[in-house]
Amino acid sequence: MGRQDGPVLDDQVCFALYAASRAVTALYRPLLDDLGLTYPQYLVLLALWERDELTVTDLGRSLQLDSGTISPLLKRLEKLELVRRERRSDDERSVRVALTERGDALRAKAVPLPGLVGDAMGLDGAELDELRDTLRELTESVNAYRERL
Amino acid sequence: MGRQDGPVLDDQVCFALYAASRAVTALYRPLLDDLGLTYPQYLVLLALWERDELTVTDLGRSLQLDSGTISPLLKRLEKLELVRRERRSDDERSVRVALTERGDALRAKAVPLPGLVGDAMGLDGAELDELRDTLRELTESVNAYRERL
DNA sequence: CATAACTGAGTTGTGCACAACTTAATTTCG
DNA sequence: CGAAATTAAGTTGTGCACAACTCAGTTATG
């Protein structure tokens, strides 16, 4: 198995990563539906629950997403009245994103999610930690590689 | 670090997975641009290079994608003249997808990709194998969990 | 201090993902 | 057989992702 005369789908780490990521998102979906959130919206709220009042750029750095993805996403969160957006007075280019009361309150409902999803992954705590660390190294390595084209 | 009084973004395996998957796709992007392909299109061709003449359903099972994603994707690959689509005569509901000459020829250009991407990941062969296996188990476990809601 | 360079956010356009739905073909069963 | 259930593929609508772009505000420089 492995290299026959070209790349094989199931041998690819990249495909395993792609499939795993989508499976986990799909697991979150019905749970997040109850909170009225999509998965990326949940990630934005996670960042804000951890530290409120971030700029759009801060959020982009945290989630590794650009403004083209985040701006419309924040617009939808604002329409849901989960976040507020306001231009910073000391730098009018910058927009501060803050939780509303509703956005803050949603945190309590989200507390059980990570445990539930962790269980579904079928790995114990140590394995999850190791996997997370491996994935972080991989991401950093790949992004460094991309920098130098 | 870890559990303070709610989920924390960087502790989440799910986020590490999401970030890693996007980083790897982003690494593929400029390489696949040279072949005129997107990453999901590349995955479809990988499946067809491995075994030509698959139905739309077969492809969906292989990539774990539904017809709503694959149908328009195949339409684009057909417009690029990389695949042909034809109804099966023995079951007119079914559509057989086959490589064109151009689609088959593209395989040669794709051969170096997995090696390159593997290097960029900064893990040795054994680590990559282990990661792939862990991800496959995780995916299977998560999907089994989803089945029983 | 003027203007060139840069920065932060947002817009536009393309291509996934996926839920929900439609349509046509096939299979199952009363 | 013939109606009901099932299956395969495709369509529609929403929300990411991301490249390429615009525009306003800020900083740097001659």
mmCIF file of C-alpha atoms (C1' of nucleotides) in Angstrom:
data_model
loop_
_atom_site.group_PDB
_atom_site.id
_atom_site.type_symbol
_atom_site.label_atom_id
_atom_site.label_comp_id
_atom_site.label_asym_id
_atom_site.label_seq_id
_atom_site.Cartn_x
_atom_site.Cartn_y
_atom_site.Cartn_z
ATOM 1 C CA MET A 1 0.000 0.000 0.000
ATOM 2 C CA GLY A 2 0.998 3.611 -0.513
ATOM 3 C CA ARG A 3 2.921 4.824 -3.522
ATOM 4 C CA GLN A 4 1.784 2.863 -6.574
ATOM 5 C CA ASP A 5 2.101 5.117 -9.575
ATOM 6 C CA GLY A 6 0.744 8.357 -8.254
ATOM 7 C CA PRO A 7 -0.862 9.933 -5.206
ATOM 8 C CA VAL A 8 -3.627 7.863 -3.594
ATOM 9 C CA LEU A 9 -6.523 9.576 -1.882
ATOM 10 C CA ASP A 10 -6.602 7.580 1.324
ATOM 11 C CA ASP A 11 -2.860 7.827 1.885
ATOM 12 C CA GLN A 12 -2.980 11.589 2.035
ATOM 13 C CA VAL A 13 -2.653 13.296 5.399
ATOM 14 C CA CYS A 14 -4.148 16.343 3.723
ATOM 15 C CA PHE A 15 -7.340 14.453 2.915
ATOM 16 C CA ALA A 16 -7.537 12.981 6.431
ATOM 17 C CA LEU A 17 -7.264 16.517 7.764
ATOM 18 C CA TYR A 18 -9.925 17.830 5.404
ATOM 19 C CA ALA A 19 -12.319 14.986 6.235
ATOM 20 C CA ALA A 20 -11.729 15.240 9.996
ATOM 21 C CA SER A 21 -12.252 18.974 10.049
ATOM 22 C CA ARG A 22 -15.544 18.680 8.176
ATOM 23 C CA ALA A 23 -16.729 15.791 10.375
ATOM 24 C CA VAL A 24 -16.119 17.819 13.528
ATOM 25 C CA THR A 25 -17.858 20.868 12.094
ATOM 26 C CA ALA A 26 -20.785 18.655 11.137
ATOM 27 C CA LEU A 27 -20.937 17.363 14.699
ATOM 28 C CA TYR A 28 -21.054 20.911 16.036
ATOM 29 C CA ARG A 29 -23.771 21.951 13.580
ATOM 30 C CA PRO A 30 -26.894 20.588 15.322
ATOM 31 C CA LEU A 31 -25.524 21.658 18.703
ATOM 32 C CA LEU A 32 -24.827 25.182 17.471
ATOM 33 C CA ASP A 33 -28.190 25.335 15.709
ATOM 34 C CA ASP A 34 -29.699 25.398 19.183
ATOM 35 C CA LEU A 35 -27.679 28.545 19.892
ATOM 36 C CA GLY A 36 -28.472 29.979 16.451
ATOM 37 C CA LEU A 37 -24.783 29.981 15.473
ATOM 38 C CA THR A 38 -22.620 28.631 12.702
ATOM 39 C CA TYR A 39 -19.244 27.142 13.537
ATOM 40 C CA PRO A 40 -17.149 30.163 12.456
ATOM 41 C CA GLN A 41 -19.507 32.448 14.362
ATOM 42 C CA TYR A 42 -18.972 30.252 17.420
ATOM 43 C CA LEU A 43 -15.200 30.629 17.021
ATOM 44 C CA VAL A 44 -15.540 34.420 16.955
ATOM 45 C CA LEU A 45 -17.592 34.304 20.128
ATOM 46 C CA LEU A 46 -15.057 31.951 21.748
ATOM 47 C CA ALA A 47 -12.402 34.591 21.116
ATOM 48 C CA LEU A 48 -14.603 37.338 22.529
ATOM 49 C CA TRP A 49 -15.628 35.309 25.588
ATOM 50 C CA GLU A 50 -11.956 34.826 26.313
ATOM 51 C CA ARG A 51 -11.187 38.514 25.896
ATOM 52 C CA ASP A 52 -13.875 41.038 25.074
ATOM 53 C CA GLU A 53 -13.296 44.127 22.928
ATOM 54 C CA LEU A 54 -11.110 42.984 20.063
ATOM 55 C CA THR A 55 -10.583 44.788 16.786
ATOM 56 C CA VAL A 56 -11.465 43.134 13.510
ATOM 57 C CA THR A 57 -7.741 42.666 12.885
ATOM 58 C CA ASP A 58 -7.282 40.999 16.289
ATOM 59 C CA LEU A 59 -10.058 38.562 15.468
ATOM 60 C CA GLY A 60 -8.532 37.886 12.083
ATOM 61 C CA ARG A 61 -5.203 37.065 13.671
ATOM 62 C CA SER A 62 -6.798 34.805 16.309
ATOM 63 C CA LEU A 63 -8.843 32.823 13.806
ATOM 64 C CA GLN A 64 -6.355 33.176 10.952
ATOM 65 C CA LEU A 65 -9.033 34.634 8.694
ATOM 66 C CA ASP A 66 -8.953 37.755 6.555
ATOM 67 C CA SER A 67 -11.337 40.700 6.557
ATOM 68 C CA GLY A 68 -13.169 39.356 3.523
ATOM 69 C CA THR A 69 -14.389 36.467 5.652
ATOM 70 C CA ILE A 70 -14.757 38.204 8.996
ATOM 71 C CA SER A 71 -16.454 41.459 8.009
ATOM 72 C CA PRO A 72 -19.663 39.896 6.682
ATOM 73 C CA LEU A 73 -19.599 37.322 9.489
ATOM 74 C CA LEU A 74 -19.538 40.128 12.084
ATOM 75 C CA LYS A 75 -22.334 41.870 10.231
ATOM 76 C CA ARG A 76 -24.471 38.763 10.732
ATOM 77 C CA LEU A 77 -23.511 38.508 14.418
ATOM 78 C CA GLU A 78 -24.464 42.164 14.789
ATOM 79 C CA LYS A 79 -27.836 41.537 13.183
ATOM 80 C CA LEU A 80 -28.331 38.712 15.709
ATOM 81 C CA GLU A 81 -27.536 41.308 18.395
ATOM 82 C CA LEU A 82 -24.693 39.211 19.772
ATOM 83 C CA VAL A 83 -21.942 41.786 19.144
ATOM 84 C CA ARG A 84 -21.632 45.547 18.753
ATOM 85 C CA ARG A 85 -19.213 47.252 16.374
ATOM 86 C CA GLU A 86 -17.874 50.759 16.811
ATOM 87 C CA ARG A 87 -15.076 52.745 15.222
ATOM 88 C CA ARG A 88 -12.273 53.513 17.634
ATOM 89 C CA SER A 89 -12.031 57.218 18.354
ATOM 90 C CA ASP A 90 -8.227 57.165 18.577
ATOM 91 C CA ASP A 91 -7.922 55.458 15.170
ATOM 92 C CA GLU A 92 -10.917 55.775 12.944
ATOM 93 C CA ARG A 93 -9.687 53.018 10.643
ATOM 94 C CA SER A 94 -10.091 50.491 13.424
ATOM 95 C CA VAL A 95 -13.336 48.863 14.527
ATOM 96 C CA ARG A 96 -13.760 47.505 18.032
ATOM 97 C CA VAL A 97 -15.993 44.431 18.353
ATOM 98 C CA ALA A 98 -17.645 43.868 21.723
ATOM 99 C CA LEU A 99 -20.160 41.394 23.106
ATOM 100 C CA THR A 100 -23.700 42.521 23.780
ATOM 101 C CA GLU A 101 -25.530 41.254 26.834
ATOM 102 C CA ARG A 102 -27.097 38.549 24.690
ATOM 103 C CA GLY A 103 -23.670 37.609 23.308
ATOM 104 C CA ASP A 104 -22.221 37.363 26.780
ATOM 105 C CA ALA A 105 -25.184 35.344 28.059
ATOM 106 C CA LEU A 106 -24.776 32.785 25.283
ATOM 107 C CA ARG A 107 -21.499 31.721 26.872
ATOM 108 C CA ALA A 108 -23.284 29.689 29.535
ATOM 109 C CA LYS A 109 -25.056 27.647 26.874
ATOM 110 C CA ALA A 110 -21.768 26.939 25.110
ATOM 111 C CA VAL A 111 -19.930 25.553 28.147
ATOM 112 C CA PRO A 112 -20.960 21.895 27.640
ATOM 113 C CA LEU A 113 -20.029 21.809 23.950
ATOM 114 C CA PRO A 114 -16.268 21.125 24.089
ATOM 115 C CA GLY A 115 -16.722 18.239 26.511
ATOM 116 C CA LEU A 116 -19.379 16.687 24.338
ATOM 117 C CA VAL A 117 -17.320 17.044 21.191
ATOM 118 C CA GLY A 118 -14.227 15.748 22.973
ATOM 119 C CA ASP A 119 -16.148 12.604 23.925
ATOM 120 C CA ALA A 120 -17.321 12.097 20.360
ATOM 121 C CA MET A 121 -13.734 12.139 19.145
ATOM 122 C CA GLY A 122 -13.077 8.881 20.947
ATOM 123 C CA LEU A 123 -9.649 9.928 22.238
ATOM 124 C CA ASP A 124 -8.593 10.348 25.842
ATOM 125 C CA GLY A 125 -7.363 13.640 27.279
ATOM 126 C CA ALA A 126 -3.677 12.954 26.675
ATOM 127 C CA GLU A 127 -4.277 11.895 23.083
ATOM 128 C CA LEU A 128 -6.322 15.030 22.447
ATOM 129 C CA ASP A 129 -3.549 17.213 23.864
ATOM 130 C CA GLU A 130 -0.986 15.467 21.719
ATOM 131 C CA LEU A 131 -3.122 15.744 18.598
ATOM 132 C CA ARG A 132 -3.739 19.431 19.218
ATOM 133 C CA ASP A 133 0.002 20.052 19.663
ATOM 134 C CA THR A 134 0.872 18.108 16.527
ATOM 135 C CA LEU A 135 -1.707 20.056 14.539
ATOM 136 C CA ARG A 136 -0.397 23.348 15.857
ATOM 137 C CA GLU A 137 3.167 22.457 14.875
ATOM 138 C CA LEU A 138 1.977 21.332 11.467
ATOM 139 C CA THR A 139 0.040 24.561 10.935
ATOM 140 C CA GLU A 140 2.989 26.684 11.960
ATOM 141 C CA SER A 141 5.373 24.708 9.783
ATOM 142 C CA VAL A 142 3.079 24.876 6.766
ATOM 143 C CA ASN A 143 2.483 28.597 7.210
ATOM 144 C CA ALA A 144 6.228 29.231 7.542
ATOM 145 C CA TYR A 145 6.766 27.247 4.355
ATOM 146 C CA ARG A 146 4.119 29.335 2.607
ATOM 147 C CA GLU A 147 5.813 32.559 3.651
ATOM 148 C CA ARG A 148 8.920 31.654 1.686
ATOM 149 C CA LEU A 149 6.679 30.661 -1.235
ATOM 150 C CA MET B 1 -3.785 27.277 31.324
ATOM 151 C CA GLY B 2 -6.840 25.551 29.932
ATOM 152 C CA ARG B 3 -10.230 25.579 31.589
ATOM 153 C CA GLN B 4 -10.790 28.966 33.208
ATOM 154 C CA ASP B 5 -14.500 29.693 33.182
ATOM 155 C CA GLY B 6 -15.477 28.603 29.711
ATOM 156 C CA PRO B 7 -14.062 27.174 26.523
ATOM 157 C CA VAL B 8 -10.852 28.832 25.297
ATOM 158 C CA LEU B 9 -10.092 29.088 21.606
ATOM 159 C CA ASP B 10 -6.533 27.851 21.605
ATOM 160 C CA ASP B 11 -7.287 24.847 23.812
ATOM 161 C CA GLN B 12 -9.729 23.462 21.303
ATOM 162 C CA VAL B 13 -8.681 20.498 19.192
ATOM 163 C CA CYS B 14 -11.512 21.466 16.874
ATOM 164 C CA PHE B 15 -9.942 24.831 16.186
ATOM 165 C CA ALA B 16 -6.490 23.302 15.665
ATOM 166 C CA LEU B 17 -8.080 20.983 13.137
ATOM 167 C CA TYR B 18 -9.874 23.797 11.364
ATOM 168 C CA ALA B 19 -6.734 25.965 11.214
ATOM 169 C CA ALA B 20 -4.507 23.086 10.053
ATOM 170 C CA SER B 21 -6.890 22.048 7.324
ATOM 171 C CA ARG B 22 -7.099 25.590 5.970
ATOM 172 C CA ALA B 23 -3.327 26.067 6.156
ATOM 173 C CA VAL B 24 -2.720 22.911 4.121
ATOM 174 C CA THR B 25 -5.328 23.896 1.544
ATOM 175 C CA ALA B 26 -3.692 27.308 1.299
ATOM 176 C CA LEU B 27 -0.341 25.629 0.682
ATOM 177 C CA TYR B 28 -1.841 23.560 -2.130
ATOM 178 C CA ARG B 29 -3.501 26.585 -3.728
ATOM 179 C CA PRO B 30 -0.569 28.117 -5.649
ATOM 180 C CA LEU B 31 0.649 24.648 -6.642
ATOM 181 C CA LEU B 32 -2.789 23.665 -7.927
ATOM 182 C CA ASP B 33 -3.205 27.014 -9.671
ATOM 183 C CA ASP B 34 -0.503 25.835 -12.042
ATOM 184 C CA LEU B 35 -2.703 22.855 -12.905
ATOM 185 C CA GLY B 36 -5.814 25.039 -13.089
ATOM 186 C CA LEU B 37 -7.448 23.153 -10.206
ATOM 187 C CA THR B 38 -8.986 23.915 -6.838
ATOM 188 C CA TYR B 39 -8.276 21.630 -3.902
ATOM 189 C CA PRO B 40 -11.635 19.774 -3.972
ATOM 190 C CA GLN B 41 -11.275 19.354 -7.738
ATOM 191 C CA TYR B 42 -7.846 17.858 -7.114
ATOM 192 C CA LEU B 43 -9.358 15.394 -4.633
ATOM 193 C CA VAL B 44 -11.909 14.289 -7.233
ATOM 194 C CA LEU B 45 -9.131 13.717 -9.750
ATOM 195 C CA LEU B 46 -7.087 11.816 -7.129
ATOM 196 C CA ALA B 47 -10.023 9.446 -6.739
ATOM 197 C CA LEU B 48 -10.372 9.044 -10.504
ATOM 198 C CA TRP B 49 -6.631 8.559 -11.063
ATOM 199 C CA GLU B 50 -6.769 5.771 -8.518
ATOM 200 C CA ARG B 51 -9.765 4.137 -10.174
ATOM 201 C CA ASP B 52 -11.353 5.586 -13.292
ATOM 202 C CA GLU B 53 -15.076 5.420 -14.030
ATOM 203 C CA LEU B 54 -16.808 6.156 -10.763
ATOM 204 C CA THR B 55 -20.418 7.198 -10.316
ATOM 205 C CA VAL B 56 -21.280 10.492 -8.661
ATOM 206 C CA THR B 57 -22.356 8.506 -5.602
ATOM 207 C CA ASP B 58 -19.035 6.644 -5.501
ATOM 208 C CA LEU B 59 -17.194 9.958 -5.546
ATOM 209 C CA GLY B 60 -19.429 11.292 -2.822
ATOM 210 C CA ARG B 61 -18.654 8.312 -0.627
ATOM 211 C CA SER B 62 -14.907 8.582 -1.273
ATOM 212 C CA LEU B 63 -14.706 12.286 -0.488
ATOM 213 C CA GLN B 64 -17.540 12.266 2.041
ATOM 214 C CA LEU B 65 -19.374 14.975 0.141
ATOM 215 C CA ASP B 66 -22.999 15.133 -0.969
ATOM 216 C CA SER B 67 -24.381 15.684 -4.463
ATOM 217 C CA GLY B 68 -25.047 19.340 -3.740
ATOM 218 C CA THR B 69 -21.295 19.889 -3.551
ATOM 219 C CA ILE B 70 -20.121 17.380 -6.129
ATOM 220 C CA SER B 71 -22.584 17.979 -8.963
ATOM 221 C CA PRO B 72 -21.569 21.587 -9.679
ATOM 222 C CA LEU B 73 -17.909 20.710 -9.060
ATOM 223 C CA LEU B 74 -18.081 17.996 -11.740
ATOM 224 C CA LYS B 75 -19.800 20.435 -14.060
ATOM 225 C CA ARG B 76 -16.772 22.714 -13.756
ATOM 226 C CA LEU B 77 -14.351 19.826 -14.312
ATOM 227 C CA GLU B 78 -16.358 18.889 -17.391
ATOM 228 C CA LYS B 79 -16.129 22.445 -18.720
ATOM 229 C CA LEU B 80 -12.350 22.219 -18.223
ATOM 230 C CA GLU B 81 -12.500 19.013 -20.300
ATOM 231 C CA LEU B 82 -10.877 16.980 -17.542
ATOM 232 C CA VAL B 83 -13.785 14.566 -17.062
ATOM 233 C CA ARG B 84 -16.727 13.209 -19.054
ATOM 234 C CA ARG B 85 -20.154 12.439 -17.601
ATOM 235 C CA GLU B 86 -22.593 9.958 -19.045
ATOM 236 C CA ARG B 87 -25.756 8.303 -17.789
ATOM 237 C CA ARG B 88 -25.370 4.595 -17.228
ATOM 238 C CA SER B 89 -27.457 2.602 -19.690
ATOM 239 C CA ASP B 90 -28.265 -0.091 -17.114
ATOM 240 C CA ASP B 91 -29.500 2.471 -14.559
ATOM 241 C CA GLU B 92 -30.483 5.805 -15.988
ATOM 242 C CA ARG B 93 -30.476 7.431 -12.558
ATOM 243 C CA SER B 94 -26.745 6.906 -12.282
ATOM 244 C CA VAL B 95 -24.032 9.014 -13.904
ATOM 245 C CA ARG B 96 -20.613 7.588 -14.646
ATOM 246 C CA VAL B 97 -17.702 10.017 -14.357
ATOM 247 C CA ALA B 98 -14.581 9.226 -16.395
ATOM 248 C CA LEU B 99 -11.286 10.981 -17.057
ATOM 249 C CA THR B 100 -10.690 12.556 -20.444
ATOM 250 C CA GLU B 101 -7.262 12.326 -22.033
ATOM 251 C CA ARG B 102 -6.466 15.759 -20.605
ATOM 252 C CA GLY B 103 -7.635 14.648 -17.162
ATOM 253 C CA ASP B 104 -5.498 11.534 -17.314
ATOM 254 C CA ALA B 105 -2.481 13.504 -18.535
ATOM 255 C CA LEU B 106 -2.711 15.912 -15.604
ATOM 256 C CA ARG B 107 -1.762 13.060 -13.295
ATOM 257 C CA ALA B 108 1.904 13.351 -14.219
ATOM 258 C CA LYS B 109 1.969 16.982 -13.153
ATOM 259 C CA ALA B 110 0.405 16.115 -9.806
ATOM 260 C CA VAL B 111 2.924 13.447 -8.812
ATOM 261 C CA PRO B 112 5.360 15.806 -7.006
ATOM 262 C CA LEU B 113 2.666 17.517 -4.949
ATOM 263 C CA PRO B 114 2.233 15.123 -2.003
ATOM 264 C CA GLY B 115 5.975 14.972 -1.399
ATOM 265 C CA LEU B 116 6.260 18.715 -1.410
ATOM 266 C CA VAL B 117 3.327 19.172 0.940
ATOM 267 C CA GLY B 118 4.615 16.398 3.192
ATOM 268 C CA ASP B 119 7.923 18.261 3.519
ATOM 269 C CA ALA B 120 6.164 21.505 4.362
ATOM 270 C CA MET B 121 4.355 19.797 7.238
ATOM 271 C CA GLY B 122 7.651 19.390 9.064
ATOM 272 C CA LEU B 123 6.910 15.866 10.284
ATOM 273 C CA ASP B 124 8.803 12.706 9.382
ATOM 274 C CA GLY B 125 7.201 9.759 7.608
ATOM 275 C CA ALA B 126 6.282 7.878 10.777
ATOM 276 C CA GLU B 127 4.727 10.947 12.372
ATOM 277 C CA LEU B 128 2.690 11.606 9.246
ATOM 278 C CA ASP B 129 1.433 8.016 9.214
ATOM 279 C CA GLU B 130 0.481 8.245 12.863
ATOM 280 C CA LEU B 131 -1.261 11.584 12.404
ATOM 281 C CA ARG B 132 -3.197 10.265 9.423
ATOM 282 C CA ASP B 133 -4.300 7.207 11.395
ATOM 283 C CA THR B 134 -5.335 9.283 14.398
ATOM 284 C CA LEU B 135 -7.337 11.605 12.150
ATOM 285 C CA ARG B 136 -9.035 8.670 10.464
ATOM 286 C CA GLU B 137 -10.036 7.175 13.813
ATOM 287 C CA LEU B 138 -11.273 10.551 14.984
ATOM 288 C CA THR B 139 -13.330 11.033 11.827
ATOM 289 C CA GLU B 140 -14.849 7.583 12.102
ATOM 290 C CA SER B 141 -15.612 8.040 15.782
ATOM 291 C CA VAL B 142 -17.184 11.457 15.235
ATOM 292 C CA ASN B 143 -19.269 10.225 12.313
ATOM 293 C CA ALA B 144 -20.456 7.210 14.324
ATOM 294 C CA TYR B 145 -21.423 9.581 17.138
ATOM 295 C CA ARG B 146 -23.341 11.726 14.657
ATOM 296 C CA GLU B 147 -25.280 8.707 13.373
ATOM 297 C CA ARG B 148 -26.814 8.152 16.780
ATOM 298 C CA LEU B 149 -27.500 11.882 17.011
ATOM 299 C "C1'" DC C 1 3.389 70.585 5.384
ATOM 300 C "C1'" DA C 2 2.336 68.117 1.474
ATOM 301 C "C1'" DT C 3 2.206 63.829 -0.657
ATOM 302 C "C1'" DA C 4 3.492 59.249 -0.949
ATOM 303 C "C1'" DA C 5 3.226 54.877 1.357
ATOM 304 C "C1'" DC C 6 0.827 52.148 4.349
ATOM 305 C "C1'" DT C 7 -2.923 50.225 7.204
ATOM 306 C "C1'" DG C 8 -7.720 48.628 8.591
ATOM 307 C "C1'" DA C 9 -12.050 47.502 7.147
ATOM 308 C "C1'" DG C 10 -15.187 46.497 3.784
ATOM 309 C "C1'" DT C 11 -16.902 44.960 -1.152
ATOM 310 C "C1'" DT C 12 -17.072 41.936 -5.198
ATOM 311 C "C1'" DG C 13 -16.768 37.653 -7.444
ATOM 312 C "C1'" DT C 14 -15.810 32.566 -7.483
ATOM 313 C "C1'" DG C 15 -16.021 28.126 -5.536
ATOM 314 C "C1'" DC C 16 -16.909 25.137 -2.023
ATOM 315 C "C1'" DA C 17 -20.155 22.839 1.878
ATOM 316 C "C1'" DC C 18 -24.505 21.628 3.128
ATOM 317 C "C1'" DA C 19 -29.629 21.658 4.137
ATOM 318 C "C1'" DA C 20 -33.798 21.254 1.840
ATOM 319 C "C1'" DC C 21 -35.984 20.396 -2.139
ATOM 320 C "C1'" DT C 22 -37.167 18.585 -7.016
ATOM 321 C "C1'" DT C 23 -37.334 15.227 -10.658
ATOM 322 C "C1'" DA C 24 -36.778 11.017 -12.836
ATOM 323 C "C1'" DA C 25 -35.705 6.161 -12.642
ATOM 324 C "C1'" DT C 26 -35.866 1.914 -10.201
ATOM 325 C "C1'" DT C 27 -37.283 -1.305 -6.655
ATOM 326 C "C1'" DT C 28 -40.529 -3.172 -3.356
ATOM 327 C "C1'" DC C 29 -44.876 -5.038 -2.178
ATOM 328 C "C1'" DG C 30 -49.814 -5.364 -1.577
ATOM 329 C "C1'" DC D 1 -49.541 -5.492 -12.333
ATOM 330 C "C1'" DG D 2 -49.512 -0.869 -10.172
ATOM 331 C "C1'" DA D 3 -49.011 2.320 -6.318
ATOM 332 C "C1'" DA D 4 -45.734 3.475 -2.718
ATOM 333 C "C1'" DA D 5 -41.162 3.729 -1.202
ATOM 334 C "C1'" DT D 6 -36.508 4.305 -2.384
ATOM 335 C "C1'" DT D 7 -32.550 5.958 -4.856
ATOM 336 C "C1'" DA D 8 -29.423 9.020 -7.921
ATOM 337 C "C1'" DA D 9 -28.457 13.324 -9.434
ATOM 338 C "C1'" DG D 10 -29.275 17.958 -9.704
ATOM 339 C "C1'" DT D 11 -31.165 22.763 -8.043
ATOM 340 C "C1'" DT D 12 -31.768 26.532 -4.734
ATOM 341 C "C1'" DG D 13 -30.436 29.296 -0.994
ATOM 342 C "C1'" DT D 14 -27.202 30.528 2.874
ATOM 343 C "C1'" DG D 15 -22.766 31.086 4.794
ATOM 344 C "C1'" DC D 16 -18.078 30.572 4.751
ATOM 345 C "C1'" DA D 17 -13.031 31.187 2.527
ATOM 346 C "C1'" DC D 18 -10.208 33.822 -0.127
ATOM 347 C "C1'" DA D 19 -8.208 36.706 -3.997
ATOM 348 C "C1'" DA D 20 -8.406 41.143 -5.713
ATOM 349 C "C1'" DC D 21 -9.963 45.407 -5.143
ATOM 350 C "C1'" DT D 22 -11.707 50.041 -3.057
ATOM 351 C "C1'" DC D 23 -11.640 53.671 0.175
ATOM 352 C "C1'" DA D 24 -10.835 56.294 4.215
ATOM 353 C "C1'" DG D 25 -7.690 57.310 7.753
ATOM 354 C "C1'" DT D 26 -2.930 57.375 9.529
ATOM 355 C "C1'" DT D 27 2.082 57.503 9.293
ATOM 356 C "C1'" DA D 28 6.364 58.466 7.065
ATOM 357 C "C1'" DT D 29 9.319 61.323 4.231
ATOM 358 C "C1'" DG D 30 11.176 64.706 1.168
#
